């Protein structure tokens, strides 16, 4: 099979709720805590968590978006020119608890780049990583998430595709090598 559904719409809803409850358990009123979604795909997860947290806690948790394109160590090794996304962090992260949010954790290089890119906005007190999908056995760097939606055993030849707002709702697929989509799996 070239395409396998690993999270359907209902399960994804449960996972997002669970992640919010874990964050509330650890951060309570979110004083001195901010959420930062990693561009381009982590912002979709971050926006959904942000909305749920605000509804559940009646708090206005700060949310920002961080582009790490030019901080990646493989930036110049690509055959095509990368296009930068918007960074929007309109708050200071100095001495704050930062929760970095991404959709899929693969090699760890994006997270390493995010740690470098964040220094332009201050020095956080603590940084934690939340990822919807943790691709096990594919890490190049010693990076592990603090909050995980689902761990998935994958091969380097496979891709994980997180789809939002489709006719079937939100879902996550495991794709075999060579199965390309226009949505850009990781």
Rosetta silent file (secondary structure, phi, psi, omega in degrees, C-alpha in Angstrom):
SEQUENCE: XXXXXXXXXXXXXXXXXXXXXXXXXXXXXXXXXXXXXXXXXXXXXXXXXXXXXXXXXXXXXXXXXXXXXXXXXXXXXXXXXXXXXXXXXXXXXXXXXXXXXXXXXXXXXXXXXXXXXXXXXXXXXXXXXXXXXXXXXXXXXXXXXXXXXXXXXXXXXXXXXXXXXXXXXXXXXXXXXXXXXXXXXX
SCORE:     score description
SCORE:     0.000 S_00000001
   1 L     0.000  132.202 -176.728    0.000    0.000    0.000 S_00000001
   2 L   -84.750  -21.758 -174.605    1.402    3.379   -0.990 S_00000001
   3 E  -140.384  124.025 -177.371   -0.656    5.488    1.405 S_00000001
   4 E  -126.043  126.963  177.044   -1.706    4.558    4.940 S_00000001
   5 E   -73.982  121.980  179.537   -3.985    6.611    7.195 S_00000001
   6 E  -108.427  -22.479  174.315   -2.328    6.855   10.621 S_00000001
   7 E  -142.752  120.853  176.456   -4.583    9.471   12.257 S_00000001
   8 L   -89.638  178.726 -175.118   -8.171   10.148   11.239 S_00000001
   9 H   -58.806  -45.101 -177.479  -10.175   13.290   11.973 S_00000001
  10 H   -65.902  -43.809  179.431  -11.664   12.035   15.249 S_00000001
  11 H   -66.324  -37.866  178.585   -8.360   10.805   16.644 S_00000001
  12 H   -62.658  -38.412  176.953   -6.617   14.042   15.651 S_00000001
  13 H   -62.300  -42.373  178.385   -9.241   15.992   17.605 S_00000001
  14 H   -64.964  -43.081 -179.612   -8.588   13.827   20.678 S_00000001
  15 H   -62.119  -45.077  179.136   -4.814   14.240   20.298 S_00000001
  16 H   -62.221  -40.130  177.383   -5.057   18.048   20.088 S_00000001
  17 H   -63.996  -43.493  178.993   -7.248   18.107   23.208 S_00000001
  18 H   -61.309  -43.867  178.971   -4.809   15.873   25.080 S_00000001
  19 H   -60.992  -40.434  177.062   -1.870   18.081   24.139 S_00000001
  20 H   -62.071  -43.273  179.115   -3.756   21.134   25.415 S_00000001
  21 H   -63.763  -37.608  176.878   -4.481   19.400   28.722 S_00000001
  22 H   -64.004  -42.200  178.668   -0.797   18.497   29.088 S_00000001
  23 H   -65.392  -42.380  178.937    0.184   22.130   28.498 S_00000001
  24 H   -63.163  -40.876  179.076   -2.423   23.370   30.978 S_00000001
  25 H   -60.029  -38.321 -176.991   -1.185   20.866   33.552 S_00000001
  26 H   -88.344  -25.885 -173.670    2.372   22.179   33.200 S_00000001
  27 H  -120.668   -3.266  174.320    1.736   25.898   32.678 S_00000001
  28 L    53.434 -104.769 -176.660   -1.570   26.627   34.435 S_00000001
  29 L   -90.367    3.561  177.161   -2.406   30.224   33.592 S_00000001
  30 L    61.815   24.160  174.392    0.395   30.478   30.977 S_00000001
  31 L   -65.495  130.857 -178.656    1.952   33.474   32.697 S_00000001
  32 L    63.533   29.527  178.475    5.345   34.046   31.081 S_00000001
  33 E  -128.600  136.432 -179.846    4.660   31.327   28.486 S_00000001
  34 E  -131.188  154.283  175.803    4.408   31.786   24.713 S_00000001
  35 E  -108.004  135.533  176.687    3.642   29.526   21.770 S_00000001
  36 E  -131.586  115.258  176.927    5.732   29.680   18.598 S_00000001
  37 E   -87.002  135.348 -179.772    4.686   27.727   15.505 S_00000001
  38 E   -85.780  127.541  178.940    7.440   26.808   13.077 S_00000001
  39 L   -70.744  146.923   -1.339    6.824   27.885    9.493 S_00000001
  40 L   -94.019  -27.527 -168.588    5.404   26.696    7.294 S_00000001
  41 L   -89.894  -23.696 -179.881    3.515   23.647    8.577 S_00000001
  42 H   -68.488  -20.474 -179.003    3.843   23.985   12.352 S_00000001
  43 H   -68.049  -29.119  178.468    1.712   27.107   12.355 S_00000001
  44 H   -65.302  -42.406  176.704   -1.403   25.074   11.513 S_00000001
  45 H   -66.193  -46.229 -178.271   -0.911   22.966   14.644 S_00000001
  46 H   -60.090  -42.573  179.690   -0.023   26.045   16.703 S_00000001
  47 H   -62.699  -41.888 -179.939   -3.143   27.935   15.609 S_00000001
  48 H   -67.496  -41.995  177.233   -5.409   25.035   16.550 S_00000001
  49 H   -65.871  -41.750  179.427   -3.753   24.570   19.940 S_00000001
  50 H   -58.602  -46.224  179.802   -3.819   28.316   20.568 S_00000001
  51 H   -62.601  -45.393 -179.853   -7.567   28.512   19.895 S_00000001
  52 H   -64.273  -43.742  179.622   -8.298   25.531   22.142 S_00000001
  53 H   -62.198  -42.827  178.941   -6.100   26.827   24.948 S_00000001
  54 H   -63.919  -37.841  177.284   -7.768   30.229   24.838 S_00000001
  55 H   -68.790  -40.573 -176.114  -11.203   28.564   24.951 S_00000001
  56 H   -76.053  -35.644 -173.339  -10.238   26.190   27.764 S_00000001
  57 H  -106.476   -8.515 -173.938   -8.326   28.638   29.950 S_00000001
  58 L    54.568   34.031  177.874   -9.952   31.951   29.044 S_00000001
  59 L  -112.755  156.089  172.162   -6.387   33.216   28.588 S_00000001
  60 L  -106.202   84.234 -178.611   -4.857   35.039   25.685 S_00000001
  61 L   -71.392  126.402  179.090   -1.716   32.975   25.274 S_00000001
  62 E   -61.226  136.393  179.986    0.773   34.802   23.007 S_00000001
  63 E  -128.365  131.598  176.186    1.235   33.083   19.636 S_00000001
  64 E  -133.497  168.940  178.583    3.965   33.748   17.107 S_00000001
  65 E  -125.091  135.771 -176.719    5.307   32.232   13.886 S_00000001
  66 E  -124.969  125.798  174.639    8.990   31.612   13.220 S_00000001
  67 L   -98.635  131.145 -177.301   10.628   31.009    9.846 S_00000001
  68 L  -114.860   13.662 -173.510   13.944   29.151   10.021 S_00000001
  69 H   -48.464  -50.816 -173.058   14.729   28.939    6.292 S_00000001
  70 H   -87.757    2.366  176.517   18.020   30.841    6.418 S_00000001
  71 H  -101.361   -7.478 -178.712   19.136   29.262    9.705 S_00000001
  72 L   -71.082  142.723  179.874   19.094   25.689    8.379 S_00000001
  73 L   -74.834  -13.410  178.310   22.467   23.992    7.924 S_00000001
  74 L  -106.013   16.605 -176.395   21.322   22.563    4.584 S_00000001
  75 H   -55.229  -46.850 -175.732   20.061   25.886    3.208 S_00000001
  76 H   -87.705   -2.019 -177.694   22.657   26.162    0.427 S_00000001
  77 H   -91.124   -1.970 -177.038   22.688   22.450   -0.408 S_00000001
  78 L   -84.933  149.387  179.882   19.305   22.406   -2.096 S_00000001
  79 L   -78.681  -25.137  178.792   18.912   22.304   -5.854 S_00000001
  80 L  -108.601  155.200  179.916   15.973   24.725   -5.802 S_00000001
  81 L   -75.644  128.979  178.245   15.847   28.186   -4.273 S_00000001
  82 L   -82.430  146.014  177.476   14.014   28.247   -0.964 S_00000001
  83 L  -107.912  127.825 -179.277   11.398   30.876   -0.339 S_00000001
  84 L   -73.852  149.390  174.247   11.232   32.384    3.133 S_00000001
  85 L  -103.299  175.887 -177.572    7.974   32.517    5.071 S_00000001
  86 L   -77.838  134.072  166.254    6.805   35.198    7.448 S_00000001
  87 L  -100.651  125.970  179.510    8.215   35.457   10.946 S_00000001
  88 E  -135.522   94.469  175.584    5.693   37.123   13.222 S_00000001
  89 L  -127.796   97.866 -176.207    6.701   37.365   16.848 S_00000001
  90 L  -101.480   38.472  176.564    5.303   40.596   18.256 S_00000001
  91 L  -148.483  162.035  179.402    6.319   39.886   21.838 S_00000001
  92 L   -88.230  135.271  177.389    9.575   39.520   23.744 S_00000001
  93 L  -100.999    0.241  178.811   10.684   35.988   24.542 S_00000001
  94 L   -54.880  124.819  177.444   13.375   37.105   26.973 S_00000001
  95 L    60.316   26.021  177.899   13.035   35.058   30.179 S_00000001
  96 L  -105.865  160.996  168.737    9.809   33.390   28.940 S_00000001
  97 E   -85.952  121.720 -178.140    8.846   29.749   28.641 S_00000001
  98 E  -109.665  128.999  172.977    8.722   29.041   24.908 S_00000001
  99 E  -109.201  107.237  176.243    6.810   26.127   23.461 S_00000001
 100 E   -79.743  136.071 -175.806    8.017   25.473   19.907 S_00000001
 101 E  -126.707  128.896  175.832    5.347   23.750   17.833 S_00000001
 102 E  -138.407  161.801 -178.835    5.809   21.764   14.629 S_00000001
 103 E   -80.097  -45.114 -176.160    3.723   19.218   12.767 S_00000001
 104 E  -133.790  128.918  172.838    6.368   16.517   12.185 S_00000001
 105 E   -98.137  119.310 -175.168    9.705   15.953   13.902 S_00000001
 106 L  -114.816  -89.787 -176.778   11.999   14.188   11.459 S_00000001
 107 L   -88.188  -21.978 -177.199   15.777   14.756   11.592 S_00000001
 108 L    98.065   -6.836 -176.753   15.775   17.535   14.199 S_00000001
 109 H   -67.068  -35.525  178.210   17.448   20.062   11.894 S_00000001
 110 H   -65.357  -40.553  179.762   14.439   22.401   11.798 S_00000001
 111 H   -66.630  -42.149  176.979   14.338   22.520   15.596 S_00000001
 112 H   -59.697  -42.557  178.132   18.067   23.237   15.792 S_00000001
 113 H   -64.517  -37.369  179.314   17.596   26.059   13.306 S_00000001
 114 H   -64.403  -39.127  177.672   14.660   27.389   15.345 S_00000001
 115 H   -61.733  -40.156  176.508   16.811   27.565   18.469 S_00000001
 116 H   -67.022  -44.644 -176.541   19.329   29.660   16.529 S_00000001
 117 H   -66.415  -32.373 -178.394   16.640   31.891   14.975 S_00000001
 118 H   -64.236  -23.869 -176.880   14.952   32.574   18.327 S_00000001
 119 H   -61.023  -22.057  177.475   18.005   34.388   19.660 S_00000001
 120 H   -68.840  -15.098 -176.461   16.988   37.456   17.620 S_00000001
 121 H  -111.419    6.393  178.333   13.956   37.782   19.920 S_00000001
 122 L   121.692  176.921 -179.912   15.666   37.296   23.266 S_00000001
 123 L  -107.359  110.724 -178.571   16.923   34.517   25.480 S_00000001
 124 L   -69.634  156.067  174.407   14.105   32.309   26.756 S_00000001
 125 L   -69.808  -43.786 -177.526   14.050   30.886   30.264 S_00000001
 126 E  -151.561  145.341  176.217   13.099   27.467   28.914 S_00000001
 127 E  -124.370  129.196  174.383   12.278   25.968   25.514 S_00000001
 128 E  -123.318  153.947 -178.033   10.081   22.907   25.071 S_00000001
 129 E  -113.608  129.990  173.511    9.107   21.164   21.858 S_00000001
 130 E  -117.572  127.360  178.656    5.604   20.034   20.938 S_00000001
 131 E  -133.885  139.238  178.738    5.171   17.980   17.799 S_00000001
 132 E   -67.114  -45.784 -179.923    2.088   16.381   16.357 S_00000001
 133 E  -124.705  126.478  174.648    4.057   13.466   14.852 S_00000001
 134 E  -105.805  107.388  177.643    7.388   12.177   16.148 S_00000001
 135 E   -79.031  103.463 -179.317    9.065   10.127   13.417 S_00000001
 136 E   -73.139  154.777  174.534   11.115    7.689   15.444 S_00000001
 137 L    68.696   18.353  179.698   14.425    6.277   14.227 S_00000001
 138 L  -125.717    9.160 -173.644   15.103    9.145   11.797 S_00000001
 139 L   -76.122  133.942  172.132   16.857   11.711   13.981 S_00000001
 140 L   -94.531  -25.491 -177.440   20.170   13.205   12.846 S_00000001
 141 L  -121.235  152.899 -178.049   20.489   15.382   15.964 S_00000001
 142 L   -77.982   70.550 -178.528   19.855   14.518   19.637 S_00000001
 143 L  -122.043  132.553  179.151   16.523   16.340   19.819 S_00000001
 144 L  -134.584  142.237  179.867   13.398   14.906   21.439 S_00000001
 145 L   -76.413  149.835  174.323    9.946   16.460   21.884 S_00000001
 146 L   -85.118  -30.079 -179.298    8.496   17.200   25.319 S_00000001
 147 E  -129.116  127.408 -175.525    4.924   16.819   24.035 S_00000001
 148 E  -129.079  129.671  173.105    4.021   14.276   21.351 S_00000001
 149 E   -71.148  -52.965  179.634    0.747   13.723   19.558 S_00000001
 150 E  -156.285  135.610  172.380    1.771   10.326   18.177 S_00000001
 151 E   -90.253  136.400 -178.677    5.041    8.470   17.678 S_00000001
 152 E  -129.964  127.940  174.559    5.346    6.764   14.309 S_00000001
 153 E   -78.997  121.251 -177.477    7.981    4.248   13.281 S_00000001
 154 L  -134.430  162.229  171.473    9.142    5.306    9.831 S_00000001
 155 L  -100.726  159.358  176.624   11.852    4.664    7.296 S_00000001
 156 L   -60.804  -26.708 -178.190   13.856    7.453    5.671 S_00000001
 157 L   -78.712   -7.305 -179.855   12.128    6.551    2.404 S_00000001
 158 L   -98.743  161.624  177.729    8.685    7.350    3.830 S_00000001
 159 E  -129.024  152.259  174.741    6.972   10.691    4.271 S_00000001
 160 E  -111.897  129.244 -179.889    4.346   11.919    6.715 S_00000001
 161 E  -117.848  119.677  175.454    1.615   14.138    5.330 S_00000001
 162 E  -101.305  118.754 -179.599   -0.595   16.177    7.659 S_00000001
 163 E  -107.517  132.764  178.630   -3.729   17.367    5.844 S_00000001
 164 E  -116.067  142.240  171.288   -5.906   20.147    7.228 S_00000001
 165 E    56.354   45.022  174.676   -9.426   21.113    6.207 S_00000001
 166 E   -90.931  178.478  177.248   -9.998   18.458    3.544 S_00000001
 167 L   -61.112  -25.618  179.995  -13.378   17.042    2.582 S_00000001
 168 L   -99.424    9.294 -177.949  -12.713   14.308    5.158 S_00000001
 169 E    92.441 -155.601  179.872  -11.522   16.702    7.845 S_00000001
 170 E   -94.816  136.002 -177.813   -8.025   16.799    9.268 S_00000001
 171 E  -156.366  163.750 -178.605   -5.928   13.656    8.935 S_00000001
 172 E  -127.078  133.028 -176.503   -2.383   12.292    8.877 S_00000001
 173 E  -120.766  149.637  168.806   -0.997    9.871    6.277 S_00000001
 174 E  -106.516  121.938 -175.448    2.146    7.784    5.942 S_00000001
 175 E  -109.818  141.847  175.260    3.318    7.838    2.308 S_00000001
 176 L   -77.653  158.991  179.205    5.659    5.459    0.539 S_00000001
 177 L   -55.845  139.293  176.926    8.660    6.815   -1.373 S_00000001
 178 L    89.573  -11.762  177.876    7.771    8.334   -4.712 S_00000001
 179 L   -87.165   98.412 -175.205    4.181    9.154   -3.761 S_00000001
 180 L   -92.428  149.245  174.525    4.236   12.895   -4.267 S_00000001
 181 L  -133.373  161.170  176.532    1.559   15.359   -3.255 S_00000001
 182 L   -85.973   -0.288 -179.041    1.136   19.053   -3.830 S_00000001
 183 L   -92.207   -9.994  173.780    0.637   19.563   -0.093 S_00000001
 184 L    73.400   77.378  176.915    4.277   18.886    0.732 S_00000001
 185 L   -71.215  168.764 -179.479    4.752   16.061    3.182 S_00000001
 186 L  -115.258    0.000    0.000    7.672   15.890    5.555 S_00000001
